[in-house]
Structures are given as structure tokens and as C-alpha cells.
Amino acid sequence: MQFKWNYKTPTPEETQAANELGEKLNINPVLAQLLIRRGIQTESAAKRFFRPQLADLINPFLMKDMDVAVDRLNDAMGRKERILVYGDYDVDGCTAVALVYKFLQQFYSNIDYYIPDRYDEGYGVSQKGLEYAAATGVKLIIILDCGIKAIEEITLAKSLGIDFIICDHHVPDEVMPPAVAILNPKREDDSYPFKHLCGCGVGFKFMQAFAKNNGIPFSKLIPLLDFCAVSIAADLVPVTEENRILAFHGLKQLNQSPSIGLKSIIEVCGLSGREISMSDIMFKIGPRINASGRIENGKETVDLLVERDFNTALKAARHIDEYNEQRKDIDKQMTVEANQIVEKLESQKHHSSIVLYDENWKKGVIGIVASRLTEIYVRPTVVLTRDGDFATGSARSVTGFDIYSAIKSCRDLLVNFGGHTYAAGLTIRWNDIPIFRQRFQQYVDEHIHPEQIEPLLDIDAVIDFKDITKRLQNDLKRFAPFGPDNEKPMFCTIGVYDYGTSKVVGREQEHIKLELVDSKSSTVVNGIAFGQSAAARYIKSKRSFDIAYSIEENIFKRNQVQLLIEDIRPSEEDI
């Protein structure tokens, strides 16, 4: 992929502010500049950023309906009613269910959990789920990471004498379900200060409020923070403000004392003995948690996450790992097929969006395929598969474009839809796909900016190899955890050369292992460029080139710096 490099030279005012902040914090001015660009301009704000405190979590009772939700839960426990914790089958939903169930189970035994089958029941509140609740005597359902649009289903539940507390983070409609309480910071009438909690985060706030109301020490919640970290990373919510606090301490818990279920997944992933990062969750832990719901039933994942015996959990984790291998094979095949369709559809190349459908694609992995196509083609993408007379779809977006609003503009064609800015799901009649594609693409054409469909690479700072010191590397670690709105800093070095020992590596010779020098020092720096073997001939030509990269620790050689090179280009191009 040919990236356009986006670098803004600091203004004199920014440079002065960075120098002053760097002196106060005793950090490199380059890193102080990164703080300034993140809107962190004071010493106190920087200290809060570098040392997130659980004491700074927002009062959960500031969320609309929180007092009502806690009162209803207290009443249910007092009357010994049966409670069902119900959630979506993805990472966010499964971790949310595990968190709420594990916490409440310490104080109350008449409680159960339920995850709908993706293929048999579909997304959200299902008829089968309500039948199960009624048959088992459930009087209160706490639903997590879904439910905000289940008006008919929750109306039916109410007629059966079953109350709902909704804990969701997806965008609500104007009319909301008749639940006892709706916890969702995206409600228009909610003044909760932080709007970007994930579903597991909303569940955590509910448990925080319940604990506070019942005099339960906050320390009882800390062991559950690893679920929050996993959910925040996997659901790609902004890693800022309250999410940063939850992710920071959740990662700490995950590394020091993870729950039995997560510990078994860590073992299966080959992450034992390593410091686990947000990217490890995104690429290793999260996909395995997701795999059960994509291939079979997500309840298996929650069974694992709440398991108390490590040997039993390890066996289950290995089983789920097999699902993940199946998922990868299906995902790869579907992505190849989707790419072939895009290449054949000349009309798609002229549009600023992609809408693809195939009746044989597996429902459980169309979201992954939509993500892959969005990355490859830098277009908002909808991928659909057949489900009887209907089509079920997943949508993914590019930076800065609200795909939820694009789908909502076609709501008269939709049977159901939901989601948020960068990811959404929808159900549509199969015969309506052509008109949906036309209307969706028209909306995107009218609302997207040209730069949003260009493969942009944001450069945070231009540095020389002599600037890459151990201290810089250690200070960079303090910027973690990384994620949306706090991306890993991207650096650029101009005019570098092959030291003479760079080589193509990988099973299919697709990567480059680099040893580089620049014109300002004799320091040899190691780097790896994944999937960029096409640049090898230029690199070996002894001409200079520029690199854009993040600075990593080499996991195979502790304490050694390695550049993770995102892009390589000839030096004569302008930055």
C-alpha cells in the first residue's frame, strides 16, 4: 500500500510549550511534543496521563438511571428473584457477562447467564432467550452490550413479568425499550461526562454503583478489571479518560493476576512470561474469545471466563483455540473471494464505499472480512450474507466517517440495525440489497471527505537514530496503553541506508529484516518491515530512503530496540 505521509511541523508556540513541559517532567522534548498534540499541556494533566488513578474514576451515579438500576437489583436480591445476565456473543458482550456474573455470584446464588446463538437466534434479545428466562423463573434480566433497540422483545418480556436493566453503549433510537433502567452514556438525556465506554465498561460502572450502594469495598472490583482491558482493546473504543484508567489497571491485573479463564487463554496464545499489551489482546486474546461465538456458541467462552479450575479452563481454551484456527481458514477464504469480487466490479473502484454480498459466506466472520477490506481499500465497507429471505451484514468504517449514520439513512429498507461510528450490523431483505447498495453509496459519496479514503500515515515526529536511546524507549512505554485516540507514536527518519546485511525473510519471503544506519551517526539500528518485501531491491541498491516506524522492544532479545517499520519510500519524496 502506498501511504501518504501526514506530518505537521510544530509551530513555534508548540515547540516552546513542549520544551517547557519537557523540562518540568524531565522527559525528551520530542515526547513532550507528543503530549501537547494529545491536548495534554500542563504538568498535572501529564502526571494524570502517565499515572492513571482508580480514584479518578467517575462517580457511577452520574449515569442516567443508575440509581433506578441499583434499586431494582437490590430489590431482586432481597426478594430472592432469579436473575439472568444476558450478553452479546462478541468479546465485549462475553467479558461483560463474565464480569457482572462473577461479581454478583460472590453475594447472590440465584443467578444464571445466557449468550444467544449467533446462527440460531441472531443478535440481541431473542425469542428463545426469553423462553429460557420464563421457563427458569427469571424475574430480572441484566442485558449487556445489546438491548438498546429491543423494543418489541422487552415489551413482550414485561408482559411475562420479566424486568430488564439495559447496559449498552450503542447509539439509541429516539424511542427506547420499556426497560426498568437503561444505562447508556450515549443517551441524549444522559449527562455522564465520558461517552465512550464499551459494553463491559458500562457493566463495570453498574457493579461499581452496586458496590458503593451496599458498602462493598472497591477492592472487590479490582480482580475484574482484566475483563475491562480485554474489552476496551477488542472493541476499539477510545483509550482516553475513563477508558485509559480502566485499561491501564486492567492490563496491570492481566499481567500480575489474571482470572483463571484469561490465564488459560494467555497460556494457549504463547504469551505466558511476557508483558501483555493492548495489541496482544487485539491480535491474540480477543480473536480466541470471539472464535467460539463465530464458529459455534459464545456461551462456551463465558463458561471458560468464569471457570475456577485452571486445568478445566486450559482444556476449554485449547478447544476454543481450535475454533480460532477454523475461523482463520474461513476468514482467509472469504477475504480472497471478496477481493476477487472487488477486482471484477469495475464500478466499485469509482465509489467511495464497498458493498458486497454472497449467500454462501459464513455469518460469524463477515465482520472480520469487512474489517480486512476496509484496511485494504480504505473505504467504508458493508459485507452481507444470506439468512433465508434476509441478508445479515457487518459494516466497518474509515477514520472520521460515521458509518452508523450512513446505514441509518437507509433505515426504511432495514429490518434491523445497530452500532456506532466505526462498526455496525444490519439486517435487510435479500431482494433489497441492490437499492440499499445504491442509497448507501450515494450517502457516502455525499458525506465523505477525499482524504478519508486515502491511506494516510500520521507522523508524530521526525527524529534521527541518535535520538533513539534507552531512555526514550522507557519514556515511550509510559504513553501506553495504546489504542484509538492514543495511538502508538509514529516516527520518521530521513535518509537512511542499508548497513549491508538487510534480508528478505518469512515463509513466503514477504517480510524484510533490516539493519540500518543514517547519515548522522554510525549506530546500526534493527528493524522489521512486515509484508514489504517489494522494497527490498531498492534497499539493496545502496540509495537512501526514508522510513516511518514505531519503536518497539525486541521480544526475542530483551532490552534491544527494534523498529516496527510501517512504510519505506525513496528519500527524494517530500514528507
Coordinates of C-alpha atoms in Angstrom, one line a residue, residues 257-516:
S257 CA -3.0 -11.9 38.5
P258 CA -5.4 -12.7 35.6
S259 CA -8.6 -14.6 36.1
I260 CA -8.3 -18.4 35.6
G261 CA -10.1 -18.2 32.3
L262 CA -7.9 -15.5 30.9
K263 CA -4.8 -17.1 32.3
S264 CA -5.6 -20.3 30.3
I265 CA -6.1 -18.3 27.1
I266 CA -2.7 -16.5 27.7
E267 CA -1.1 -19.9 28.1
V268 CA -2.6 -21.1 24.8
C269 CA -1.6 -17.9 23.0
G270 CA 2.0 -18.4 24.0
L271 CA 2.0 -15.1 25.9
S272 CA 3.0 -16.6 29.3
G273 CA 6.0 -14.9 30.8
R274 CA 5.7 -11.8 28.6
E275 CA 4.3 -8.4 29.4
I276 CA 0.9 -8.4 27.7
S277 CA -0.1 -5.2 25.7
M278 CA -3.3 -4.0 24.1
S279 CA -2.0 -5.2 20.7
D280 CA -1.6 -8.7 22.3
I281 CA -5.3 -8.6 23.3
M282 CA -6.3 -7.3 19.8
F283 CA -4.4 -9.9 17.8
K284 CA -4.2 -13.0 20.1
I285 CA -6.5 -13.0 23.1
G286 CA -9.5 -11.2 21.6
P287 CA -9.8 -13.4 18.4
R288 CA -9.8 -16.5 20.5
I289 CA -12.6 -15.2 22.8
N290 CA -14.5 -14.2 19.6
A291 CA -14.0 -17.5 17.9
S292 CA -16.4 -19.5 19.9
G293 CA -19.3 -17.2 19.0
R294 CA -18.3 -17.0 15.4
I295 CA -18.0 -20.8 14.9
E296 CA -20.3 -22.3 17.5
N297 CA -21.8 -20.6 20.6
G298 CA -20.4 -17.8 22.6
K299 CA -21.6 -19.4 25.9
E300 CA -18.6 -21.7 25.7
T301 CA -16.4 -18.6 26.1
V302 CA -18.3 -17.3 29.2
D303 CA -18.1 -20.8 30.7
L304 CA -14.3 -20.5 30.2
L305 CA -14.1 -16.9 31.6
V306 CA -15.9 -17.8 34.8
E307 CA -14.1 -21.2 35.3
R308 CA -12.4 -21.6 38.7
D309 CA -10.2 -24.6 37.9
F310 CA -7.1 -24.0 35.8
N311 CA -6.9 -27.5 34.2
T312 CA -10.5 -27.4 33.2
A313 CA -10.1 -23.9 31.8
L314 CA -6.9 -24.9 29.9
K315 CA -8.8 -27.7 28.2
A316 CA -11.6 -25.4 27.2
A317 CA -9.1 -22.8 26.0
R318 CA -7.5 -25.3 23.7
H319 CA -10.9 -26.3 22.4
I320 CA -11.6 -22.6 21.6
D321 CA -8.2 -22.3 20.0
E322 CA -9.3 -24.9 17.5
Y323 CA -12.3 -22.8 16.7
N324 CA -9.9 -19.9 16.1
E325 CA -7.9 -21.9 13.6
Q326 CA -11.2 -22.8 11.8
R327 CA -12.2 -19.1 11.9
K328 CA -8.8 -18.1 10.4
D329 CA -9.2 -20.5 7.5
I330 CA -12.8 -19.3 6.7
D331 CA -11.8 -15.7 7.1
K332 CA -8.9 -16.1 4.7
Q333 CA -11.0 -17.8 2.1
M334 CA -13.8 -15.3 2.3
T335 CA -11.3 -12.4 2.1
V336 CA -9.8 -13.9 -1.1
E337 CA -13.3 -14.3 -2.6
A338 CA -14.3 -10.7 -1.6
N339 CA -11.1 -9.3 -3.1
Q340 CA -11.8 -11.1 -6.3
I341 CA -15.3 -9.7 -6.4
V342 CA -14.0 -6.1 -5.8
E343 CA -11.4 -6.6 -8.6
K344 CA -14.1 -7.7 -11.0
L345 CA -16.6 -5.0 -10.1
E346 CA -15.1 -2.0 -12.0
S347 CA -17.9 0.2 -10.7
Q348 CA -16.8 -0.3 -7.1
K349 CA -13.4 1.2 -7.9
H350 CA -15.0 4.6 -8.7
H351 CA -17.1 4.6 -5.5
S352 CA -16.0 5.8 -2.1
S353 CA -17.5 2.7 -0.4
I354 CA -17.8 -1.1 -0.9
V355 CA -21.0 -3.2 -0.6
L356 CA -20.5 -6.9 -1.2
Y357 CA -22.8 -9.9 -0.7
D358 CA -22.6 -13.7 -1.1
E359 CA -25.2 -16.2 0.1
N360 CA -22.6 -18.8 1.0
W361 CA -20.4 -16.6 3.3
K362 CA -20.4 -17.6 7.0
K363 CA -22.3 -15.1 9.2
G364 CA -19.7 -15.4 12.0
V365 CA -16.8 -14.0 10.1
I366 CA -18.3 -11.3 7.8
G367 CA -17.3 -8.6 10.3
I368 CA -13.7 -9.7 10.1
V369 CA -13.9 -9.7 6.3
A370 CA -15.4 -6.2 6.3
S371 CA -12.5 -5.0 8.5
R372 CA -9.9 -6.6 6.2
L373 CA -11.5 -4.9 3.1
T374 CA -11.7 -1.6 4.9
E375 CA -7.9 -1.8 5.6
I376 CA -7.0 -2.9 2.1
Y377 CA -9.2 -0.5 0.1
V378 CA -9.6 2.4 2.6
R379 CA -13.3 2.5 2.0
P380 CA -16.4 2.2 4.3
T381 CA -17.4 -1.4 3.7
V382 CA -20.6 -3.5 4.1
V383 CA -20.4 -7.3 3.8
L384 CA -23.6 -9.3 3.7
T385 CA -24.6 -12.9 3.7
R386 CA -27.9 -14.7 3.2
D387 CA -30.2 -15.8 6.0
G388 CA -33.4 -17.2 4.4
D389 CA -35.3 -14.3 2.8
F390 CA -33.0 -11.8 4.6
A391 CA -29.4 -10.7 4.4
T392 CA -27.3 -10.1 7.6
G393 CA -24.5 -7.7 7.3
S394 CA -21.5 -6.1 9.1
A395 CA -20.1 -2.7 8.3
R396 CA -16.8 -1.1 9.1
S397 CA -15.6 2.4 8.6
V398 CA -12.5 4.5 7.9
T399 CA -11.1 7.2 10.2
G400 CA -13.5 10.1 10.8
F401 CA -16.5 8.7 8.9
D402 CA -19.7 7.8 10.8
I403 CA -20.9 4.5 9.2
Y404 CA -23.8 4.2 11.6
S405 CA -25.3 7.4 10.2
A406 CA -24.8 6.2 6.7
I407 CA -26.7 3.0 7.4
K408 CA -29.4 4.9 9.4
S409 CA -30.0 7.0 6.3
C410 CA -31.4 3.8 4.7
R411 CA -33.5 2.7 7.7
D412 CA -36.7 2.4 5.6
L413 CA -35.0 -0.5 3.9
L414 CA -33.7 -2.2 7.0
V415 CA -35.4 -4.8 9.2
N416 CA -32.9 -4.1 12.0
F417 CA -29.6 -2.2 12.6
G418 CA -27.4 -1.0 15.3
G419 CA -23.8 0.0 16.2
H420 CA -21.7 3.1 16.5
T421 CA -19.4 5.3 14.4
Y422 CA -16.9 2.8 13.1
A423 CA -18.8 -0.5 13.3
A424 CA -22.4 -1.5 12.7
G425 CA -24.6 -4.5 12.0
L426 CA -27.7 -4.7 9.9
T427 CA -30.5 -7.0 8.6
I428 CA -32.2 -6.3 5.3
R429 CA -34.5 -8.2 2.9
W430 CA -32.3 -10.1 0.3
N431 CA -34.1 -8.6 -2.7
D432 CA -33.5 -5.0 -1.3
I433 CA -29.7 -5.3 -1.4
P434 CA -29.3 -3.5 -4.8
I435 CA -31.3 -0.5 -3.8
F436 CA -29.5 -0.4 -0.4
R437 CA -26.1 -0.5 -2.1
Q438 CA -27.2 2.4 -4.4
R439 CA -28.5 4.5 -1.5
F440 CA -25.7 3.7 0.9
Q441 CA -23.0 4.5 -1.7
Q442 CA -24.8 7.8 -2.6
Y443 CA -24.8 8.8 1.1
V444 CA -21.1 8.0 1.4
D445 CA -20.3 9.9 -1.8
E446 CA -22.0 13.0 -0.5
H447 CA -20.6 12.9 3.1
I448 CA -17.1 11.5 3.0
H449 CA -14.0 13.7 2.5
P450 CA -11.4 12.7 -0.1
E451 CA -8.6 12.5 2.5
Q452 CA -10.7 9.9 4.4
I453 CA -10.3 7.4 1.6
E454 CA -6.6 7.9 1.2
P455 CA -4.2 5.6 3.0
L456 CA -2.8 8.2 5.4
L457 CA 0.1 7.7 7.8
D458 CA 0.2 10.2 10.6
I459 CA 3.8 11.0 11.6
D460 CA 4.2 12.3 15.1
A461 CA 7.9 13.4 14.9
V462 CA 10.9 13.4 12.7
I463 CA 14.0 12.1 14.5
D464 CA 17.5 10.7 13.9
F465 CA 18.8 7.3 15.0
K466 CA 21.0 9.0 17.7
D467 CA 17.7 10.1 19.3
I468 CA 16.6 6.5 19.9
T469 CA 18.0 5.9 23.3
K470 CA 17.1 3.5 26.1
R471 CA 15.6 6.5 28.0
L472 CA 13.4 7.4 25.0
Q473 CA 12.2 3.8 24.8
N474 CA 11.4 3.8 28.5
D475 CA 9.6 7.1 28.4
L476 CA 7.6 5.8 25.4
K477 CA 6.3 2.9 27.5
R478 CA 4.6 5.5 29.8
F479 CA 2.3 6.5 26.9
A480 CA 0.7 3.0 27.0
P481 CA -1.9 1.6 26.9
F482 CA -2.3 2.4 23.2
G483 CA -5.4 2.4 21.1
P484 CA -7.8 4.7 19.3
D485 CA -7.2 8.4 20.2
N486 CA -3.9 7.4 21.8
E487 CA -2.1 5.6 19.0
K488 CA 1.4 4.3 19.3
P489 CA 3.7 7.2 18.3
M490 CA 4.8 7.0 14.7
F491 CA 8.3 8.4 14.0
C492 CA 10.1 9.1 10.7
T493 CA 13.8 9.2 9.9
I494 CA 15.0 10.8 6.7
G495 CA 17.9 9.5 4.6
V496 CA 18.7 6.0 6.0
Y497 CA 20.8 3.3 4.3
D498 CA 21.1 -0.4 4.4
Y499 CA 24.1 -1.4 6.5
G500 CA 24.6 -4.2 4.0
T501 CA 23.0 -7.0 6.0
S502 CA 19.3 -6.5 5.4
K503 CA 17.5 -9.5 4.0
V504 CA 14.1 -10.9 3.0
V505 CA 12.6 -13.3 5.5
G506 CA 9.3 -15.2 6.1
R507 CA 7.7 -18.4 4.9
E508 CA 6.8 -16.8 1.6
Q509 CA 9.7 -14.3 1.6
E510 CA 7.2 -11.5 2.3
H511 CA 9.0 -9.5 5.1
I512 CA 12.3 -7.6 5.4
K513 CA 14.6 -7.8 8.3
L514 CA 16.6 -4.6 8.3
E515 CA 19.9 -3.3 9.7
L516 CA 20.1 0.4 9.0

